[in-house]
Amino acid sequence: SCPDPEVKFTFIDLFAGIGGFRIPLEKLGGKCLGFSEIDKYAIETYKTNFWGYKEDELELGSITSLGKLPFENIDLIVGGVPCQSWSVAGKMRGFDDPRGKLWLDTIRVVDLNKPKAFIFENVKGLLDPRNKANLDLIIKSFEEIGYNVRYKLLNSYDFGLPQNRDRIY
């Protein structure tokens, strides 16, 4: 699916922020086809860091507006789905929080575009027993559209970063 021999895979960067997923994916040989982000300052930083020397990459806008994307083959969709509604530091409103409902848009976009795989990350709070039904629903929804879901809790400290930051992937 990648005509350029130096490109090993293609990806879409959802909830792109300032490019935290993109940097390692490009180092691994990935080519970003497009990104979705709504924060104007994050978009400005993302474009400053990654645009201008890349060709044919699209700014996709809000995930809530995305449907079938204009790409033939998408190998991977990645993203850091907003986590405030699952965080034990917050109110843990889950799907009752508009940001929590963005998981439904994420599932819809994956279903419409059928990437070969996806990687999403979120806070450790999604594993909290109070969120078990929500996590089960997210997993079941991906399985119903044809994906095998595996998740793991990882800490950035274990990968050489100077901080303890647990995330579910």
mmCIF file of C-alpha atoms in Angstrom:
data_model
loop_
_atom_site.group_PDB
_atom_site.id
_atom_site.type_symbol
_atom_site.label_atom_id
_atom_site.label_comp_id
_atom_site.label_asym_id
_atom_site.label_seq_id
_atom_site.Cartn_x
_atom_site.Cartn_y
_atom_site.Cartn_z
ATOM 1 C CA SER A 1 0.000 0.000 0.000
ATOM 2 C CA CYS A 2 3.082 2.275 0.031
ATOM 3 C CA PRO A 3 4.494 3.104 -3.421
ATOM 4 C CA ASP A 4 7.567 4.798 -1.909
ATOM 5 C CA PRO A 5 10.043 2.007 -1.016
ATOM 6 C CA GLU A 6 11.269 3.961 2.008
ATOM 7 C CA VAL A 7 7.729 4.042 3.426
ATOM 8 C CA LYS A 8 6.955 0.887 5.391
ATOM 9 C CA PHE A 9 3.370 1.792 6.332
ATOM 10 C CA THR A 10 0.839 4.599 6.268
ATOM 11 C CA PHE A 11 -1.060 6.084 9.192
ATOM 12 C CA ILE A 12 -3.736 8.561 10.218
ATOM 13 C CA ASP A 13 -3.035 10.640 13.333
ATOM 14 C CA LEU A 14 -6.275 11.239 15.298
ATOM 15 C CA PHE A 15 -6.333 13.549 18.329
ATOM 16 C CA ALA A 16 -2.899 14.460 17.031
ATOM 17 C CA GLY A 17 -1.988 17.054 19.643
ATOM 18 C CA ILE A 18 1.504 18.244 18.785
ATOM 19 C CA GLY A 19 2.626 14.940 17.255
ATOM 20 C CA GLY A 20 3.477 12.562 20.087
ATOM 21 C CA PHE A 21 2.442 9.483 18.103
ATOM 22 C CA ARG A 22 3.784 10.775 14.806
ATOM 23 C CA ILE A 23 7.418 11.167 15.818
ATOM 24 C CA PRO A 24 8.083 7.481 16.624
ATOM 25 C CA LEU A 25 5.903 6.254 13.751
ATOM 26 C CA GLU A 26 7.930 8.265 11.251
ATOM 27 C CA LYS A 27 11.149 6.961 12.807
ATOM 28 C CA LEU A 28 9.804 3.451 12.179
ATOM 29 C CA GLY A 29 9.202 4.240 8.483
ATOM 30 C CA GLY A 30 5.586 5.410 8.619
ATOM 31 C CA LYS A 31 4.058 8.061 6.393
ATOM 32 C CA CYS A 32 1.299 10.248 7.818
ATOM 33 C CA LEU A 33 -1.588 10.621 5.368
ATOM 34 C CA GLY A 34 -3.549 13.060 7.488
ATOM 35 C CA PHE A 35 -4.174 14.335 10.975
ATOM 36 C CA SER A 36 -7.199 15.315 13.056
ATOM 37 C CA GLU A 37 -6.989 17.852 15.866
ATOM 38 C CA ILE A 38 -9.241 20.706 17.053
ATOM 39 C CA ASP A 39 -7.039 22.706 19.432
ATOM 40 C CA LYS A 40 -5.798 25.702 17.425
ATOM 41 C CA TYR A 41 -2.505 25.972 19.327
ATOM 42 C CA ALA A 42 -1.786 22.260 18.940
ATOM 43 C CA ILE A 43 -2.560 22.507 15.211
ATOM 44 C CA GLU A 44 -0.214 25.481 14.866
ATOM 45 C CA THR A 45 2.592 23.579 16.619
ATOM 46 C CA TYR A 46 1.887 20.376 14.655
ATOM 47 C CA LYS A 47 2.024 22.213 11.337
ATOM 48 C CA THR A 48 5.190 24.085 12.340
ATOM 49 C CA ASN A 49 6.890 20.806 13.218
ATOM 50 C CA PHE A 50 5.656 18.599 10.379
ATOM 51 C CA TRP A 51 4.229 20.557 7.448
ATOM 52 C CA GLY A 52 5.876 22.414 4.606
ATOM 53 C CA TYR A 53 8.312 19.696 3.659
ATOM 54 C CA LYS A 54 5.728 16.914 3.341
ATOM 55 C CA GLU A 55 3.531 16.330 0.311
ATOM 56 C CA ASP A 56 -0.101 15.374 0.023
ATOM 57 C CA GLU A 57 -0.908 15.180 3.727
ATOM 58 C CA LEU A 58 -4.366 16.365 4.737
ATOM 59 C CA GLU A 59 -5.548 18.324 7.725
ATOM 60 C CA LEU A 60 -8.729 16.386 8.473
ATOM 61 C CA GLY A 61 -10.426 18.648 11.028
ATOM 62 C CA SER A 62 -12.567 17.384 13.890
ATOM 63 C CA ILE A 63 -13.084 13.661 14.301
ATOM 64 C CA THR A 64 -16.795 14.345 14.777
ATOM 65 C CA SER A 65 -16.968 15.383 11.093
ATOM 66 C CA LEU A 66 -14.874 12.553 9.672
ATOM 67 C CA GLY A 67 -16.340 9.826 7.528
ATOM 68 C CA LYS A 68 -14.745 7.719 4.817
ATOM 69 C CA LEU A 69 -11.295 9.207 4.260
ATOM 70 C CA PRO A 70 -9.901 9.862 0.755
ATOM 71 C CA PHE A 71 -7.116 7.281 0.950
ATOM 72 C CA GLU A 72 -6.900 3.931 -0.827
ATOM 73 C CA ASN A 73 -5.193 1.999 1.936
ATOM 74 C CA ILE A 74 -4.627 2.959 5.541
ATOM 75 C CA ASP A 75 -2.312 0.662 7.430
ATOM 76 C CA LEU A 76 -2.700 2.198 10.879
ATOM 77 C CA ILE A 77 -4.912 4.673 12.733
ATOM 78 C CA VAL A 78 -3.497 6.059 15.980
ATOM 79 C CA GLY A 79 -4.574 8.537 18.594
ATOM 80 C CA GLY A 80 -4.708 9.689 22.152
ATOM 81 C CA VAL A 81 -8.460 9.816 22.705
ATOM 82 C CA PRO A 82 -9.283 12.595 25.222
ATOM 83 C CA CYS A 83 -8.892 11.142 28.678
ATOM 84 C CA GLN A 84 -10.463 13.615 31.101
ATOM 85 C CA SER A 85 -13.697 11.634 31.421
ATOM 86 C CA TRP A 86 -11.817 8.473 32.458
ATOM 87 C CA SER A 87 -9.229 10.012 34.760
ATOM 88 C CA VAL A 88 -9.376 9.224 38.477
ATOM 89 C CA ALA A 89 -8.246 12.845 38.972
ATOM 90 C CA GLY A 90 -11.436 14.016 37.273
ATOM 91 C CA LYS A 91 -15.127 13.330 37.716
ATOM 92 C CA MET A 92 -14.963 9.973 35.863
ATOM 93 C CA ARG A 93 -18.124 10.735 33.896
ATOM 94 C CA GLY A 94 -17.151 8.331 31.089
ATOM 95 C CA PHE A 95 -19.595 8.383 28.192
ATOM 96 C CA ASP A 96 -21.679 10.990 30.042
ATOM 97 C CA ASP A 97 -18.911 13.494 29.275
ATOM 98 C CA PRO A 98 -18.847 14.810 25.663
ATOM 99 C CA ARG A 99 -15.106 14.017 25.533
ATOM 100 C CA GLY A 100 -15.855 10.420 26.541
ATOM 101 C CA LYS A 101 -18.248 10.115 23.612
ATOM 102 C CA LEU A 102 -15.329 10.755 21.244
ATOM 103 C CA TRP A 103 -14.567 7.037 21.593
ATOM 104 C CA LEU A 104 -17.765 6.436 19.595
ATOM 105 C CA ASP A 105 -16.452 8.680 16.802
ATOM 106 C CA THR A 106 -13.131 6.853 16.946
ATOM 107 C CA ILE A 107 -14.862 3.487 16.533
ATOM 108 C CA ARG A 108 -16.995 4.883 13.677
ATOM 109 C CA VAL A 109 -13.941 6.238 11.808
ATOM 110 C CA VAL A 110 -12.096 2.932 12.208
ATOM 111 C CA ASP A 111 -15.158 1.039 10.963
ATOM 112 C CA LEU A 112 -15.599 3.263 7.894
ATOM 113 C CA ASN A 113 -11.918 3.186 6.920
ATOM 114 C CA LYS A 114 -10.890 -0.355 7.898
ATOM 115 C CA PRO A 115 -7.191 0.165 8.666
ATOM 116 C CA LYS A 116 -5.106 -2.969 9.038
ATOM 117 C CA ALA A 117 -4.596 -2.050 12.700
ATOM 118 C CA PHE A 118 -5.038 0.739 15.226
ATOM 119 C CA ILE A 119 -3.294 1.949 18.379
ATOM 120 C CA PHE A 120 -5.092 4.176 20.859
ATOM 121 C CA GLU A 121 -3.905 5.336 24.252
ATOM 122 C CA ASN A 122 -5.667 6.582 27.325
ATOM 123 C CA VAL A 123 -5.186 7.109 31.049
ATOM 124 C CA LYS A 124 -4.835 4.311 33.553
ATOM 125 C CA GLY A 125 -8.257 5.331 34.926
ATOM 126 C CA LEU A 126 -9.919 3.535 32.015
ATOM 127 C CA LEU A 127 -8.794 0.328 33.763
ATOM 128 C CA ASP A 128 -10.366 1.413 37.064
ATOM 129 C CA PRO A 129 -13.146 -0.967 38.197
ATOM 130 C CA ARG A 130 -15.588 1.959 38.005
ATOM 131 C CA ASN A 131 -14.886 2.138 34.249
ATOM 132 C CA LYS A 132 -14.974 -1.623 33.564
ATOM 133 C CA ALA A 133 -18.311 -1.498 31.741
ATOM 134 C CA ASN A 134 -17.067 1.392 29.589
ATOM 135 C CA LEU A 135 -13.807 -0.354 28.677
ATOM 136 C CA ASP A 136 -15.730 -3.542 27.923
ATOM 137 C CA LEU A 137 -18.060 -1.569 25.627
ATOM 138 C CA ILE A 138 -15.131 0.017 23.757
ATOM 139 C CA ILE A 139 -13.470 -3.368 23.272
ATOM 140 C CA LYS A 140 -16.729 -5.079 22.267
ATOM 141 C CA SER A 141 -17.454 -2.308 19.749
ATOM 142 C CA PHE A 142 -14.077 -2.779 18.040
ATOM 143 C CA GLU A 143 -14.527 -6.557 18.049
ATOM 144 C CA GLU A 144 -17.959 -6.223 16.451
ATOM 145 C CA ILE A 145 -16.404 -4.391 13.487
ATOM 146 C CA GLY A 146 -13.854 -7.149 12.961
ATOM 147 C CA TYR A 147 -10.823 -6.349 15.118
ATOM 148 C CA ASN A 148 -9.044 -8.407 17.767
ATOM 149 C CA VAL A 149 -8.332 -6.079 20.665
ATOM 150 C CA ARG A 150 -5.445 -6.428 23.063
ATOM 151 C CA TYR A 151 -4.481 -3.816 25.611
ATOM 152 C CA LYS A 152 -1.635 -3.258 27.992
ATOM 153 C CA LEU A 153 -0.734 -0.723 30.650
ATOM 154 C CA LEU A 154 2.660 0.842 29.944
ATOM 155 C CA ASN A 155 4.699 3.380 31.910
ATOM 156 C CA SER A 156 6.842 5.868 30.001
ATOM 157 C CA TYR A 157 9.510 5.552 32.697
ATOM 158 C CA ASP A 158 10.120 1.948 31.617
ATOM 159 C CA PHE A 159 11.108 3.253 28.168
ATOM 160 C CA GLY A 160 13.748 5.717 29.325
ATOM 161 C CA LEU A 161 11.655 8.836 29.821
ATOM 162 C CA PRO A 162 12.167 10.894 32.984
ATOM 163 C CA GLN A 163 8.589 10.609 34.241
ATOM 164 C CA ASN A 164 6.110 8.087 35.610
ATOM 165 C CA ARG A 165 3.216 8.177 33.159
ATOM 166 C CA ASP A 166 0.959 5.108 33.090
ATOM 167 C CA ARG A 167 -1.145 4.744 29.957
ATOM 168 C CA ILE A 168 -3.317 1.994 28.562
ATOM 169 C CA TYR A 169 -2.572 1.143 24.929
#
